[in-house]
Coordinates of C-alpha atoms and ligand atoms in Angstrom, one line a residue:
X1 CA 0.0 0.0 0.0
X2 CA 1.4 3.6 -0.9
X3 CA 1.2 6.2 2.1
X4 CA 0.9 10.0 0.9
X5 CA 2.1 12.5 2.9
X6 CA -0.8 14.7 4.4
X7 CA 0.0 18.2 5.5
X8 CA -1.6 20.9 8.0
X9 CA -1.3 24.3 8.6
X10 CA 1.7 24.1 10.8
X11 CA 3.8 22.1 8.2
X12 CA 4.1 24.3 5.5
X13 CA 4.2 28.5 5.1
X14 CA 3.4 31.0 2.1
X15 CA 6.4 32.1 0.5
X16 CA 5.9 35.8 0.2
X17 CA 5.8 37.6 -3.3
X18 CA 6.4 40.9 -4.7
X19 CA 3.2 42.8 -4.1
X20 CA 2.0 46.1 -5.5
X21 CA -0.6 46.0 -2.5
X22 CA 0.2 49.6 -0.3
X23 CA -2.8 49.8 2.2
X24 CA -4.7 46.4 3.3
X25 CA -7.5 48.4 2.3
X26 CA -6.8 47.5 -1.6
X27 CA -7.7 44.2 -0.7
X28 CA -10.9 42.7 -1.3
X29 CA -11.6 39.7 0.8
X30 CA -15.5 38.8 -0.9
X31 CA -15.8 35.5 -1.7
X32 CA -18.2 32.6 -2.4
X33 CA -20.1 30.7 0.5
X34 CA -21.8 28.5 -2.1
X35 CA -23.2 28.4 -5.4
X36 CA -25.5 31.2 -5.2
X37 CA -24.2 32.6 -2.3
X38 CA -21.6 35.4 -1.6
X39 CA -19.7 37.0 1.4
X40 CA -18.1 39.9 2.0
X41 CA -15.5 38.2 4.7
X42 CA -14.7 34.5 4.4
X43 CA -15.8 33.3 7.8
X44 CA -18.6 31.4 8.9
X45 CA -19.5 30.7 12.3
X46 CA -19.8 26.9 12.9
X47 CA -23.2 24.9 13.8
X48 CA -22.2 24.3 17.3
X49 CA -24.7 24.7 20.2
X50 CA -21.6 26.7 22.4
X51 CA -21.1 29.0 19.3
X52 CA -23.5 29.7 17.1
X53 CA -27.2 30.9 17.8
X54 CA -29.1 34.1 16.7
X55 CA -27.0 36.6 18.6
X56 CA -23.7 35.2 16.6
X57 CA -25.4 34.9 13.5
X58 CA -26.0 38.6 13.4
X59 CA -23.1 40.0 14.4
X60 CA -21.6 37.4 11.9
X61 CA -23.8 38.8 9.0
X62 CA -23.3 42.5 9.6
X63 CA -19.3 41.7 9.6
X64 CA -19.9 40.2 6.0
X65 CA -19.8 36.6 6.6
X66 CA -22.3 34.4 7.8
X67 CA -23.5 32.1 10.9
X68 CA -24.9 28.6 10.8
X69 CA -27.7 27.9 13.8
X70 CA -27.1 24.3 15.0
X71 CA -29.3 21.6 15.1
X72 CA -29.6 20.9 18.7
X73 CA -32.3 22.2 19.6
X74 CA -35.9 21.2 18.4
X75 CA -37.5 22.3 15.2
X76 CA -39.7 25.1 16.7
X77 CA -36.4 26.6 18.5
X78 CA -34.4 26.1 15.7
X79 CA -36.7 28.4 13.5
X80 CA -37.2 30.6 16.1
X81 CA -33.6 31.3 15.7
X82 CA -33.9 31.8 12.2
X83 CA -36.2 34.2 12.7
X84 CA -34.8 36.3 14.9
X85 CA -32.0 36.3 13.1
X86 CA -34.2 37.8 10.4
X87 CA -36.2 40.2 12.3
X88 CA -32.9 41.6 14.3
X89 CA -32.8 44.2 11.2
X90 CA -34.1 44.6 7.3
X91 CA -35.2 47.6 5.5
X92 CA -38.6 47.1 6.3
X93 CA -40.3 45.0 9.1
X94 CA -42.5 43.1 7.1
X95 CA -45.2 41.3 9.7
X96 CA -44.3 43.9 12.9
X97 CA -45.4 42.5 16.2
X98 CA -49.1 44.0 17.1
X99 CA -51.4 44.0 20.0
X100 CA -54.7 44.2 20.6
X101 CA -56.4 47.8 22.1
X102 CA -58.2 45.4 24.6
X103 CA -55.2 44.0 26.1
X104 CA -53.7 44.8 29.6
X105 CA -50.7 46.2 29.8
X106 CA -49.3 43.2 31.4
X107 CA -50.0 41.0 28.5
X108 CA -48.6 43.8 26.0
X109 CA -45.0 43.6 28.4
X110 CA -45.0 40.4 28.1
X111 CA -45.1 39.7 24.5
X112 CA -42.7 42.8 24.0
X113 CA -40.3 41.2 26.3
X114 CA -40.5 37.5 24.8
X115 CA -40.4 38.9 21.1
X116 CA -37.2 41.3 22.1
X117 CA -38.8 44.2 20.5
X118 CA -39.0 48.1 22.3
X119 CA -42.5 48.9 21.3
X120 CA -45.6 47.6 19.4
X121 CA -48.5 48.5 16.7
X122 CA -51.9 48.4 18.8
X123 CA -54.8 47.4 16.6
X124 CA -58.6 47.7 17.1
X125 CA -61.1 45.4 16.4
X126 CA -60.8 45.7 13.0
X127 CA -57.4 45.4 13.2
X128 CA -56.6 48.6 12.1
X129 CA -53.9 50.9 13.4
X130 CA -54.8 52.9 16.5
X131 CA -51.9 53.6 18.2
X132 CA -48.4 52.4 19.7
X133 CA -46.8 51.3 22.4
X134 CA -43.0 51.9 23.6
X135 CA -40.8 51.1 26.2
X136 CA -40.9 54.2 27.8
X137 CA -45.1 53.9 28.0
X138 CA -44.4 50.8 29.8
X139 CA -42.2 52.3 32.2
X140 CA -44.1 55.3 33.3
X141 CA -47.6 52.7 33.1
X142 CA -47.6 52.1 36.8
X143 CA -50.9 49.9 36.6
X144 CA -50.0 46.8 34.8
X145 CA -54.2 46.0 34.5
X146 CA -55.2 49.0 32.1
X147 CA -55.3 48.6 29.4
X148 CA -53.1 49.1 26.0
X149 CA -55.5 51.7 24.9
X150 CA -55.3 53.5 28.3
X151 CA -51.3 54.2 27.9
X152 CA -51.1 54.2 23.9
X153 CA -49.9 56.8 21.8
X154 CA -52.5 57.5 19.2
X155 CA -50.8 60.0 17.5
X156 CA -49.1 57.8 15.1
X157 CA -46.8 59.4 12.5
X158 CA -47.5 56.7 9.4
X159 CA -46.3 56.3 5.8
X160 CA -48.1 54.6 2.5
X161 CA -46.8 51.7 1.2
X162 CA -44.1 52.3 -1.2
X163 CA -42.4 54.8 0.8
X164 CA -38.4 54.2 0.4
X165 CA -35.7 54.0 3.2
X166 CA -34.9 57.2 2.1
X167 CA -37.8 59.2 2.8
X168 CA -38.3 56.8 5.8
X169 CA -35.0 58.2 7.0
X170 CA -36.2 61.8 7.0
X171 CA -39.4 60.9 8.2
X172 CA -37.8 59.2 11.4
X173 CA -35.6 62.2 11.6
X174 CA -38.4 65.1 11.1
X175 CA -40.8 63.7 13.4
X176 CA -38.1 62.9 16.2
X177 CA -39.9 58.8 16.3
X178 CA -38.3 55.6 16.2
X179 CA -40.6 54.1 14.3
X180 CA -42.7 54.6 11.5
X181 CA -45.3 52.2 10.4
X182 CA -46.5 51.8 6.9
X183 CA -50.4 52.0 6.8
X184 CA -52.5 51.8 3.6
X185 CA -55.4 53.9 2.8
X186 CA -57.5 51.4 4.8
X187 CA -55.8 52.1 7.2
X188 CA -54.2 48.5 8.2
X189 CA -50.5 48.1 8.6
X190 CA -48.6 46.4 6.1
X191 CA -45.2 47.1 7.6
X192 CA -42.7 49.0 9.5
X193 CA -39.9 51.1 9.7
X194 CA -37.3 51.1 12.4
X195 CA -34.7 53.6 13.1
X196 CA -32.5 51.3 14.3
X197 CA -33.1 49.3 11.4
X198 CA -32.0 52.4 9.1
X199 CA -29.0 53.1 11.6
X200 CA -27.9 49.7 11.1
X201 CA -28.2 50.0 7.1
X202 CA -25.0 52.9 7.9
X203 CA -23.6 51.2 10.7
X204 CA -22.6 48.1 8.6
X205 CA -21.5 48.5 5.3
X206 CA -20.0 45.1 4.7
X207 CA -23.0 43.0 6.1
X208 CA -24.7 40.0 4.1
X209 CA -28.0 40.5 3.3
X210 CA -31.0 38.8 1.6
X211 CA -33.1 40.0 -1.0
X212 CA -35.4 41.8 1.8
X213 CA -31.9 43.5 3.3
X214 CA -32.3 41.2 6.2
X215 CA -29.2 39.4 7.8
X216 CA -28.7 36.4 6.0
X217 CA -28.4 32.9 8.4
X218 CA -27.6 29.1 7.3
X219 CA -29.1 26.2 9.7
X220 CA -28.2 22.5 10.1
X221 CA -29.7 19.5 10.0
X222 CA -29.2 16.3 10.5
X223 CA -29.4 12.5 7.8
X224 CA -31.5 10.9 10.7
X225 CA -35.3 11.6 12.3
X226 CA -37.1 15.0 11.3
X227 CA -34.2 16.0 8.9
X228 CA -37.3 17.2 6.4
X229 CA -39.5 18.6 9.0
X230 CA -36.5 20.4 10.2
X231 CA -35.5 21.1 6.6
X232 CA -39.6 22.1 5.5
X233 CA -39.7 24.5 8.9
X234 CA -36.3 26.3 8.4
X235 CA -36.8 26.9 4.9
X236 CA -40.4 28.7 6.1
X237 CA -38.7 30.6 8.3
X238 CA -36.8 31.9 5.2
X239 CA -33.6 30.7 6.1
X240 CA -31.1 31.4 2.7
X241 CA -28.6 28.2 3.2
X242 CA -29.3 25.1 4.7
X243 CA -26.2 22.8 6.3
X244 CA -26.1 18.9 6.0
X245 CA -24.2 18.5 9.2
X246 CA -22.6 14.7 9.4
X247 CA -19.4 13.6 11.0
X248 CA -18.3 11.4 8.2
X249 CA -20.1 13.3 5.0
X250 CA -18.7 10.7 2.4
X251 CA -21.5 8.1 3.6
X252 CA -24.7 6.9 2.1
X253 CA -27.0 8.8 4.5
X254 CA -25.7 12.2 4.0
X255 CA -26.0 12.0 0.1
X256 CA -29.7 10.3 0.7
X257 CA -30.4 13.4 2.7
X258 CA -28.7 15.7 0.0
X259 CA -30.6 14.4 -2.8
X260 CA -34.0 14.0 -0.5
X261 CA -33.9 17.6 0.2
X262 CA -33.1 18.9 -3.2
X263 CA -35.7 16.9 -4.9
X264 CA -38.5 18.1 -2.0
X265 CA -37.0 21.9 -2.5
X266 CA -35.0 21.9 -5.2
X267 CA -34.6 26.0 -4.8
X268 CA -32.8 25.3 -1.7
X269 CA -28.8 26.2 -1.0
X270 CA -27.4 23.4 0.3
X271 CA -24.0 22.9 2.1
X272 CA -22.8 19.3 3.0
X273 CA -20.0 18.2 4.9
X274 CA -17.6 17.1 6.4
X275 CA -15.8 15.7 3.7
X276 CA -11.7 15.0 3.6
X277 CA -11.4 13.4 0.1
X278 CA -11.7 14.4 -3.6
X279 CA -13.5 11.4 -3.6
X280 CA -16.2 12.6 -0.8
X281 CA -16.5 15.9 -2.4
X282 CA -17.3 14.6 -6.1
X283 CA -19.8 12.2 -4.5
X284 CA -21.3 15.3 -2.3
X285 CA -21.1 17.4 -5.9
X286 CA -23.3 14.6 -7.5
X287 CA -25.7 14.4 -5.2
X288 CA -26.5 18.5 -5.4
X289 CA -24.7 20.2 -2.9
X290 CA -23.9 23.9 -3.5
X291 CA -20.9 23.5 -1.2
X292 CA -18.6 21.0 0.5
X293 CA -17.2 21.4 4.2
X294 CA -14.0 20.2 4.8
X295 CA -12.5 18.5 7.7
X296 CA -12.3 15.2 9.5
X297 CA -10.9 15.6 12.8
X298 CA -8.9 18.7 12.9
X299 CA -11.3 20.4 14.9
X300 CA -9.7 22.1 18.0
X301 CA -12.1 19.8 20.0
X302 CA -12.0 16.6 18.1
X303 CA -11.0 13.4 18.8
X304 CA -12.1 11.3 16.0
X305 CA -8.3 10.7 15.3
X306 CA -7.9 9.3 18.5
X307 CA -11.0 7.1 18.8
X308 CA -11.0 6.1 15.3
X309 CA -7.6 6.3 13.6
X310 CA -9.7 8.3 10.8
X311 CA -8.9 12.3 9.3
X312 CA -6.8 13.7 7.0
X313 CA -4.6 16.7 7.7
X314 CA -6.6 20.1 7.3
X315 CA -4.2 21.8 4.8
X316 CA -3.8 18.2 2.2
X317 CA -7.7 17.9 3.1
X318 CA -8.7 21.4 1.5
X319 CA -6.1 20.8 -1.1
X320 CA -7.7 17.7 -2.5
X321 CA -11.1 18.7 -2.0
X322 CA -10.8 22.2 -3.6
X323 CA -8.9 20.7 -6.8
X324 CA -12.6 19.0 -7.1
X325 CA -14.6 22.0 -6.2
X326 CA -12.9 24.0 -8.8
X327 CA -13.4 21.5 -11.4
X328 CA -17.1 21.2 -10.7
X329 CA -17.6 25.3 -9.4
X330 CA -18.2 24.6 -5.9
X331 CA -17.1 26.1 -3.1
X332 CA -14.9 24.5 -0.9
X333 CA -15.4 25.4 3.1
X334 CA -12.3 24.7 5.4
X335 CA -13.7 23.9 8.5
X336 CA -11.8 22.8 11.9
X337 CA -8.2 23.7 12.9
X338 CA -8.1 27.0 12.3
X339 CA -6.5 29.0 15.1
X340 CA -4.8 32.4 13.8
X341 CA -5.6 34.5 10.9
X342 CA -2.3 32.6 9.1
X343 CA -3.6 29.4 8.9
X344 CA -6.9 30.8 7.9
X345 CA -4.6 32.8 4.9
X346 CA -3.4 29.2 4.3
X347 CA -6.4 27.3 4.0
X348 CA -8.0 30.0 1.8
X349 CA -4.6 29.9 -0.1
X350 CA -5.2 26.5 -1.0
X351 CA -8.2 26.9 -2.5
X352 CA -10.9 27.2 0.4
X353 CA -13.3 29.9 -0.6
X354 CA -14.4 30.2 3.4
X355 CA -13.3 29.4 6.7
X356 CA -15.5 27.8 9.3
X357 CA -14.5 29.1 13.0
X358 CA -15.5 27.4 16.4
X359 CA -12.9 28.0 19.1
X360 CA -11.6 31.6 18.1
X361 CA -15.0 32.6 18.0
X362 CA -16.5 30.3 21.4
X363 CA -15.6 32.4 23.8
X364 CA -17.4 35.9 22.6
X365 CA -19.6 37.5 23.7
X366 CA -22.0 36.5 21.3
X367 CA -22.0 32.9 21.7
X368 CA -24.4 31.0 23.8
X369 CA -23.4 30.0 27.6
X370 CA -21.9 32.3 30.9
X371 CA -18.9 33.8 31.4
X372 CA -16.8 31.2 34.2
X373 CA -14.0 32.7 36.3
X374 CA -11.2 30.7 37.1
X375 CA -8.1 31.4 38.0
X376 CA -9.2 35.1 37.9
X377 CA -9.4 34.1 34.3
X378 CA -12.5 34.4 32.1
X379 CA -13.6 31.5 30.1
X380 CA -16.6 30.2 28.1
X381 CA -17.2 26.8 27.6
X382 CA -17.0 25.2 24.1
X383 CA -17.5 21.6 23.2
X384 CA -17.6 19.4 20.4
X385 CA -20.7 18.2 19.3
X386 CA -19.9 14.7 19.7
X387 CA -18.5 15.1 23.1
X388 CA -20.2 13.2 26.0
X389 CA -21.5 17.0 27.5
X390 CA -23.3 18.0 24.2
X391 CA -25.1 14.2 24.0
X392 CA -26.3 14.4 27.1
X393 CA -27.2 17.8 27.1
X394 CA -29.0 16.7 23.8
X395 CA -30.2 14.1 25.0
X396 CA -32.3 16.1 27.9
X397 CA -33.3 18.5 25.7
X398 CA -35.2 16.1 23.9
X399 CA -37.1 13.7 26.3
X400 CA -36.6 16.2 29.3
X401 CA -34.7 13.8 31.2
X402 CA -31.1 13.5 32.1
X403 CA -29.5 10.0 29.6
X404 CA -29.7 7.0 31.5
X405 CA -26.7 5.6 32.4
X406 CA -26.5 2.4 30.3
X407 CA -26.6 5.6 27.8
X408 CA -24.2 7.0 28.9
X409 CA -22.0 3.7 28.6
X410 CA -22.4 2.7 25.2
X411 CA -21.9 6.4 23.9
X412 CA -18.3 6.6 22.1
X413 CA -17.2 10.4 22.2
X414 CA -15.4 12.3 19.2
X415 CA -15.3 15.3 21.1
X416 CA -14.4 17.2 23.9
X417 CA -15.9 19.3 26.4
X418 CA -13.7 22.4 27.0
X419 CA -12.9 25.9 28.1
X420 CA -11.8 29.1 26.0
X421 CA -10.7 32.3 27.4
X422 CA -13.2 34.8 27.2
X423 CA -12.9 37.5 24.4
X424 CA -15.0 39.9 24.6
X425 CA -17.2 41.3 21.1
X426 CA -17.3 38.9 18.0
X427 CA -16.7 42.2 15.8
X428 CA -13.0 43.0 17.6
X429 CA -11.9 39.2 16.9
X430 CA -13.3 39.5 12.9
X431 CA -11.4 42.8 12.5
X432 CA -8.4 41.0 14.0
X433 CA -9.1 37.6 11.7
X434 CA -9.5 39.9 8.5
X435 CA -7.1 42.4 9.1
X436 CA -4.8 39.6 9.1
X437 CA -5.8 37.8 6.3
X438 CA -5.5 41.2 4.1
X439 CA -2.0 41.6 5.1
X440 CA -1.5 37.5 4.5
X441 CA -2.7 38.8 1.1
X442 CA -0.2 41.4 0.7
X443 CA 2.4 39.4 1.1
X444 CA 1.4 37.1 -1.8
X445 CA 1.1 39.9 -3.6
X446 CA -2.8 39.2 -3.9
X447 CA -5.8 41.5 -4.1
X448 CA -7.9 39.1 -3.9
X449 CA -8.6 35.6 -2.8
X450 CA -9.2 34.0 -6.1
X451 CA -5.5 35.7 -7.3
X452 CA -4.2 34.8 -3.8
X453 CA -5.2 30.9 -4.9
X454 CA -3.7 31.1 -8.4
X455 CA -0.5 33.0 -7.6
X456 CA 0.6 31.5 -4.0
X457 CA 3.0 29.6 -3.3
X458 CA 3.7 26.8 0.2
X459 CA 6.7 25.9 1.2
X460 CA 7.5 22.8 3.4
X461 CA 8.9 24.0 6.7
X462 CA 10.7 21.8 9.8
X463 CA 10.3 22.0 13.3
X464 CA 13.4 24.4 13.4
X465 CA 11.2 26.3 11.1
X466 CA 7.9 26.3 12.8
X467 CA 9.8 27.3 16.4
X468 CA 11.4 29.8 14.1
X469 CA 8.1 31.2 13.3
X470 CA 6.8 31.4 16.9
X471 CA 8.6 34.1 19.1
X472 CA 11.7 32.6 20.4
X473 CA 14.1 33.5 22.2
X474 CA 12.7 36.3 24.3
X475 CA 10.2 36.3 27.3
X476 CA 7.0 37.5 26.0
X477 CA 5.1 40.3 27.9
Ligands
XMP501 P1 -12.3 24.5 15.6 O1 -10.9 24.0 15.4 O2 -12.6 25.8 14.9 O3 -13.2 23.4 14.9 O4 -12.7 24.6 17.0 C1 -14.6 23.5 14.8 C2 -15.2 22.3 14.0 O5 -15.0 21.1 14.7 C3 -15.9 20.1 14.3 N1 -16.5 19.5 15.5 C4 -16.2 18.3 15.9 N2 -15.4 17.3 15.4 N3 -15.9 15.9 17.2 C5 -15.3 16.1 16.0 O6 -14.5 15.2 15.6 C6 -16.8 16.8 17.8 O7 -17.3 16.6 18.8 C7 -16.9 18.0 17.1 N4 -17.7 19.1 17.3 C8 -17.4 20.0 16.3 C9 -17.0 20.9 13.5 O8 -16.7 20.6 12.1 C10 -16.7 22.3 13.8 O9 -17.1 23.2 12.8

């Protein structure tokens, strides 16, 4: 049997070239997600119940790149994260949150609190516009049993349909409101603007939006159970890509799933993975996908290696896959291992068109779970999916019971449960990630990715070169 020689991040570096690049702002780091997808920053947040839910997802779409909600949690919760995802900003709010005139207060709180939204339309019986209520009504209310239309403002200031975010903008502005809803000459709503909405529109000039300029999201799902359901429910909550999330993605169930979901929604972006062969990628190709995750086992909280003897390394993974994915025109994601913005560089140089993060990003503030101290060091925890923690937090999630224990012993873990420091805002770390990445494109004398992939260059390093490449030598601060 002939053994090739797999490679990772660590073994090999970008020989730098001459650049014409001046300012890291000459580079342009947009790239594909998937088919019919793009991004403006090549990172994706990955589908892992200590990383990525709603909150990640947006900050990861106004940055420019994109979060995937995971699949552990049921279908309803699942959507629900999809569509807060959605509502969190677009140019217009297109089913607002309304409440009856007739209500009490209480009940008006209440919704506004479980929806996360500062104020809503109150409607009358014909459920027309009649008023609105705020925050700041609620605060100064001081009877929670009166009702809405006791504490409402009826002076709405309103707009026909049609109005552009434009004119909304002055409107807001003019009339000193923060919101503006669109009534028609009836007199129902049919929509709403938000001046947070239209601050966010300036705020983030890089982020990834749909067709609606809402944030866009991806979801998983699994090859087993409710997979459709779960497909059907997220695609209703509008959700643009959805994620085929298998350990071993070269098997027969994920490509049944592939091609079961395709045929049911054929419309659909799909992304299926994880894959560490040409071989698995062609297979996923033929079945439909619109792109193919990479990575078997070089996740920072993996252990598939161990317990199974299975992976290839991450950098000979992309390689092989991407040399497919570029035949065929489909993206190629690099998922697990990446720790710095260099080896991100690297796996884009060899032809990944994104990067999927879980540790740099588990410890932000926008991923799900409580700041620990230990130490008098701040940490989050982050664990793999397959770790014993996540299956039997999964597991009680689903029946409402903690696993049994004969469970408990025939579960084999691929994962880890662990701890990353705490980092503080999602937005500093991207800045960081990309800022590095543009310079890492500099200095292969790259504007863009795609040239970055046609004109780099790896060399093969040894250890002398890799504690070369670390500081050496000195006591760092
Ligand atoms: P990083 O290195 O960014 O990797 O933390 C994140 C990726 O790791 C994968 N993942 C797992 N792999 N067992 C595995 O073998 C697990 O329990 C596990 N959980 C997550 C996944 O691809 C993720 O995006």
């Amino acid at each position: 049997m002939e053994i090739r020689e797999g490679l990772t991040f660590d073994d090999v570096l970008l020989v730098p070239k001459y650049s014409d690049v001046t300012t890291r702002s000459q580079t342009n780091l947009s790239t594909k997600l998937s088919r019919n997808i793009s991004l403006n920053i090549p990172f994706i947040s990955a589908n892992m119940d200590t990383v990525s839910e709603a909150s990640m997802a947006v900050a990861m779409a106004r940055a420019g790149g994109i979060g995937i909600i995971h699949r552990f949690l049921t279908i309803q919760e699942e959507s629900a994260q999809v569509l807060k995802v959605k509502r969190s900003s677009s140019v217009v709010i297109e089913n607002p949150y309304t409440i009856s005139m007739n209500s009490t207060v209480r009940k008006a709180y209440d919704y506004a609190d479980d929806m996360g939204v500062s104020g809503l339309l109150v409607l009358d019986d014909d459920n027309r516009l009649v008023g609105i209520v705020t925050d700041r009504d609620f605060l100064f209310c001081g009877d929670n049993d009166l009702r809405v239309s006791d504490i409402m403002t009826k002076d709405v200031v309103t707009t026909p349909p049609g109005t552009t975010a434009e004119d909304a903008k002055r409107m807001l502005r003019d009339n000193r409101v923060e919101k503006l809803p669109i009534v028609d000459s009836d007199g129902y709503v049919r929509g709403l603007f938000t001046s947070k909405d239209i601050t966010n529109m300036e705020n983030y000039p890089m982020a990834v939006k749909d067709a609606k300029g809402r944030p866009m999201v991806g979801a998983a799902v699994g090859v087993k159970g409710d997979f459709m359901e779960r497909a059907e429910a997220l695609l209703e909550a509008e959700v643009d890509v959805l994620v085929v999330d298998i350990a071993h993605g070269h098997s027969q169930n994920a490509i049944r799933t592939v091609k079961n979901i395709k045929k049911a929604f054929p419309d659909c972006e799909i992304i299926a993975g994880n894959v560490a062969t040409a071989a698995g990628t062609l297979d996923l190709i033929r079945a439909g996908v619109d792109a193919v995750k990479v990575g078997v086992g070089s996740g920072s909280i993996c252990i598939t290696r161990v317990i199974t003897g299975s992976g290839v390394p991450q950098l000979t993974a992309v390689m092989d896959c991407a040399r497919v994915g570029k035949e065929n025109d489909i993206p190629i994601i690099s998922d697990g291992g990446t720790r710095t913005s260099g080896d991100a560089t690297k796996a884009l140089a060899a032809g990944a068109s994104t990067v999927m993060l879980g540790s740099i990003l588990g410890g932000t503030d926008e991923s799900p779970g409580t700041v620990l101290t230990k130490n008098n060091k701040r940490y989050k925890v982050y664990r793999g999916m397959a770790s014993l923690a996540a299956s039997i937090g999964r597991k009680s999630k689903e029946t409402g019971m903690t696993a049994l224990e004969d469970d408990l012993n025939d579960y084999v873990a691929e994962g880890v449960e662990a701890m990353v420091p705490y980092k503080g805002s999602v937005t500093d770390i991207l800045k960081q990630l990309t800022g590095g990445v543009r310079s890492g494109l500099s200095y292969c004398g790259a504007h863009t990715i795609s040239a970055m992939q046609q004109e780099s260059e790896f060399i093969k390093i040894s250890r002398a070169g890799l504690a070369e490449s670390q500081p050496h030598d000195v006591s760092v601060m």
